[in-house]
Short mmCIF file of C-alpha atoms in Angstrom, two decimals:
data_model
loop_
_atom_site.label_atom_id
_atom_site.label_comp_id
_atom_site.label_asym_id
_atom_site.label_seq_id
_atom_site.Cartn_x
_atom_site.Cartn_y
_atom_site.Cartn_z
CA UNK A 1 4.83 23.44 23.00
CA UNK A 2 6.70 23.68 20.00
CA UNK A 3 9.81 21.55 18.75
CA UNK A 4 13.29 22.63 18.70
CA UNK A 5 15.23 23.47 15.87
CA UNK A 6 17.09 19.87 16.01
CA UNK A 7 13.96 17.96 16.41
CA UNK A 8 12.22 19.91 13.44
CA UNK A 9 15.69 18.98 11.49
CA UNK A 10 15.02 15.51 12.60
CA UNK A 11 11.34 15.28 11.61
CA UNK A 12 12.04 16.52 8.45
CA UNK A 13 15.03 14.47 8.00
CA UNK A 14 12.92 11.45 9.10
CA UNK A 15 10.08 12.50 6.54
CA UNK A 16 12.94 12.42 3.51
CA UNK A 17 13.78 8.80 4.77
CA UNK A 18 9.95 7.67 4.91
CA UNK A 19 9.54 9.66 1.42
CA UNK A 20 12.57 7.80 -0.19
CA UNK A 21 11.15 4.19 1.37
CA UNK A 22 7.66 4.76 0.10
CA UNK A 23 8.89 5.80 -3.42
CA UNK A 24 11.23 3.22 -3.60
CA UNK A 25 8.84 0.63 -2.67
CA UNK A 26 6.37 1.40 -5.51
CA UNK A 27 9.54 0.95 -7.88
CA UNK A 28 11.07 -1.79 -6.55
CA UNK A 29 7.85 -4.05 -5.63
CA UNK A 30 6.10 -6.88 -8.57
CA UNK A 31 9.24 -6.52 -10.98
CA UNK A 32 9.67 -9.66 -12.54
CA UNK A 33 13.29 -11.57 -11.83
CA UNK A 34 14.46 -10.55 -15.27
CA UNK A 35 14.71 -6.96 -14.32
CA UNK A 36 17.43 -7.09 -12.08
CA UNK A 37 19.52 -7.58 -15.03
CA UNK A 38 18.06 -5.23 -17.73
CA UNK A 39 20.44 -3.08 -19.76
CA UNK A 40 18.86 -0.19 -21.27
CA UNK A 41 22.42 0.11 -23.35
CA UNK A 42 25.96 -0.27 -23.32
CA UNK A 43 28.01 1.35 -20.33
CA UNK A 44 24.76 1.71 -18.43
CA UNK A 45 23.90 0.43 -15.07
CA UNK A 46 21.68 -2.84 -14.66
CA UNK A 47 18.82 -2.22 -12.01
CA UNK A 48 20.35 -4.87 -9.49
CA UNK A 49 23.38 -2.34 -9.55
CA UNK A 50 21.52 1.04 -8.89
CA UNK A 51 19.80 -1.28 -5.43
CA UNK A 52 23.42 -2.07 -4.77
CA UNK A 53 24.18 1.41 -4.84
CA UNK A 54 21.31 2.62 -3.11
CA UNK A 55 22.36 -0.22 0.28
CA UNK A 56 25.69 2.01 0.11
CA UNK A 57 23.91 4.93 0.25
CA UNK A 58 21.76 3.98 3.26
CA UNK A 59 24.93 2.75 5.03
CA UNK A 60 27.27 5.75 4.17
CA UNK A 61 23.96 7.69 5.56
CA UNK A 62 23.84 6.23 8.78
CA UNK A 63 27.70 6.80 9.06
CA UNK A 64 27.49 10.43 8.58
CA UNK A 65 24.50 10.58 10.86
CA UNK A 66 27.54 8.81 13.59
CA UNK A 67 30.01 11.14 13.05
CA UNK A 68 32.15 8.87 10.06
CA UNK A 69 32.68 9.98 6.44
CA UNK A 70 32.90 6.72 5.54
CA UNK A 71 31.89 5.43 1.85
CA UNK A 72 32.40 1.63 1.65
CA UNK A 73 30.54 0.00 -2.42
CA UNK A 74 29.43 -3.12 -0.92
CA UNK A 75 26.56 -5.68 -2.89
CA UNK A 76 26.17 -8.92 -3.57
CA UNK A 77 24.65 -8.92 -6.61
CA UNK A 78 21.61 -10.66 -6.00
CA UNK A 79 18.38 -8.62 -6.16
CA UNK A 80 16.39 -10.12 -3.21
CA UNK A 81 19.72 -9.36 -1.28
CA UNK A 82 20.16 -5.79 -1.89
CA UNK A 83 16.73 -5.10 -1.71
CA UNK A 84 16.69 -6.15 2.15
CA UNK A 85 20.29 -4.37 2.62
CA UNK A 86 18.46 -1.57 1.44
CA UNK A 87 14.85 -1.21 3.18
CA UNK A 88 17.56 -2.23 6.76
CA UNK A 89 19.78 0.35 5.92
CA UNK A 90 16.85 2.66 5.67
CA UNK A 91 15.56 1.01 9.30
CA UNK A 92 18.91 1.81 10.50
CA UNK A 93 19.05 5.37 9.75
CA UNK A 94 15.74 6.48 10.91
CA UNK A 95 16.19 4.58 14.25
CA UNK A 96 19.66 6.83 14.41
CA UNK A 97 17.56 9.90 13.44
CA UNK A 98 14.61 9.20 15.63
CA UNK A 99 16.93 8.73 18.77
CA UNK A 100 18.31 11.15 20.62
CA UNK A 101 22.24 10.95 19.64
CA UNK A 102 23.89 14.27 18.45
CA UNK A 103 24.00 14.03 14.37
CA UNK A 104 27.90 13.64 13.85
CA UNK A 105 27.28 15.66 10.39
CA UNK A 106 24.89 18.79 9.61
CA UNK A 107 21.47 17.44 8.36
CA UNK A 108 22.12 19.64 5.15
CA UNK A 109 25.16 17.13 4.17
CA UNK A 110 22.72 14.19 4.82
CA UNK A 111 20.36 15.80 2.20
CA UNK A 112 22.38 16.57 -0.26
CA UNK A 113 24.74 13.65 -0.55
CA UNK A 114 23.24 10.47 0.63
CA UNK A 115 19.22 11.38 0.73
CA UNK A 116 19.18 13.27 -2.94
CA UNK A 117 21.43 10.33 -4.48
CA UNK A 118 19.36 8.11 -3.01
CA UNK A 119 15.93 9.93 -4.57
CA UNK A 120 17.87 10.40 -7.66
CA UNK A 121 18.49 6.69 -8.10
CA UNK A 122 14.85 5.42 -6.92
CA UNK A 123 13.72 7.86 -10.56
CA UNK A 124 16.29 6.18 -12.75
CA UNK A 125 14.84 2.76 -11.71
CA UNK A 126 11.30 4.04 -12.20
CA UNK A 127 12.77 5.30 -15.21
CA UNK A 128 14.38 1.49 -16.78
CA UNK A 129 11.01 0.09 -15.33
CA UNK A 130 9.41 1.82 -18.21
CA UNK A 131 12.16 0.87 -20.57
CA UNK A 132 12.32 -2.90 -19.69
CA UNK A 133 7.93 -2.49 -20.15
CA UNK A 134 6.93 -2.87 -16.75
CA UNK A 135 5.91 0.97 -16.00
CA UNK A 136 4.98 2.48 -12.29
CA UNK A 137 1.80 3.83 -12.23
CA UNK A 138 1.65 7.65 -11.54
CA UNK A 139 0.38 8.74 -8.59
CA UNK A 140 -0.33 11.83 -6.53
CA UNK A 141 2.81 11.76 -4.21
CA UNK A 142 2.07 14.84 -2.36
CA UNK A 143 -1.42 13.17 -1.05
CA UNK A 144 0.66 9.47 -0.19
CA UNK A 145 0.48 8.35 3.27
CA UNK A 146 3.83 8.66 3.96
CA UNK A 147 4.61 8.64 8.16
CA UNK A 148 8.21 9.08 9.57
CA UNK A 149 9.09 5.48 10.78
CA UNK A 150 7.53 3.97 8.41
CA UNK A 151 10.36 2.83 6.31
CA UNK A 152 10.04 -0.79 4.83
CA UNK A 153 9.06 -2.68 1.78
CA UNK A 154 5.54 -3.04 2.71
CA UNK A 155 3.72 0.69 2.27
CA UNK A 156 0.36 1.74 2.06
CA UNK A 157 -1.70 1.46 -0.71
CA UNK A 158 -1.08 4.70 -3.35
CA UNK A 159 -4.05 7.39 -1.96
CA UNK A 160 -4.42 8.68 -5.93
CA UNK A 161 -2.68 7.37 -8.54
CA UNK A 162 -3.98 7.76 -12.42
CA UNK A 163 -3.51 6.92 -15.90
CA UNK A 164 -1.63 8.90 -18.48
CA UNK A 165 1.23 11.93 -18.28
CA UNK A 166 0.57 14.52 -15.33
CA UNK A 167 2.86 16.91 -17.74
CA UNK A 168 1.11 15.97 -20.82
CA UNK A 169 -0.60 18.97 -22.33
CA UNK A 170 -3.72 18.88 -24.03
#
């Protein structure tokens, strides 16, 4: 038996959310203390600010998902904090996607606000990882073991990560 259109939409909005907790993870796991605070330059954002950001996203998510258009910039400030307002705001939406409530907002205004941002944001991080000298290690995302539900911290090991520049030409 095949799925219906909303529970394909939901599958595949679950899959962003398990995508976006397993790349996130890889960023946001073994940074030292110190790089909650980096500043790659004046006017930029410090890394603790871009989690903050990313809780909001995860809650103003899970409103849309409700029915609300509500954006509320929260954060405490402290990395350990936002991390876990985070990885439960991700809990929170995929137990609103994975049960069977009506999605108060079409699933294409989930992906491109709240989902994309989010994505966006988990890159930048990568991004000042590199710049503060503690690098992610490339990997093969496409061959991850990435499972809808699966949304916390604590991920599977990468499947194929490697050394170097995937878009470095010889």
């Amino acid at each position: 038996m095949q799925n219906s259109g909303l529970e394909n939409t939901r599958a595949v909005l679950r899959h962003i959310v398990a995508t976006l907790a397993y790349r996130a993870s890889k960023v946001l796991r073994d940074v030292p203390p110190s790089f909650a605070q980096f500043s790659s330059g004046p006017g930029t954002r410090r890394p603790v600010q871009i989690l903050e950001h990313l809780g909001d996203l995860m809650a103003w998510g899970l409103h849309m998902a409700e029915g609300e258009y509500l954006w509320r910039a929260e954060g405490s400030g402290d990395w350990n904090t936002e991390l876990r307002r985070f990885f439960d705001g991700l809990a929170a939406l995929d137990r609103f996607l994975a049960s069977d409530a009506p999605l108060g907002h079409p699933a294409e205004m989930l992906i491109q606000g709240p989902l994309a941002d989010a994505l966006t944001h988990v890159g930048q991080l990568a991004m000042l990882r590199g710049a503060a000298g503690i690098p992610v290690r490339p990997e093969s995302y496409a061959r991850a073991q990435i499972v809808a539900g699966r949304v916390g911290l604590d991920q599977p090991p990468p499947a194929r990560e490697f050394d170097g520049d995937a878009s470095a030409r010889n």
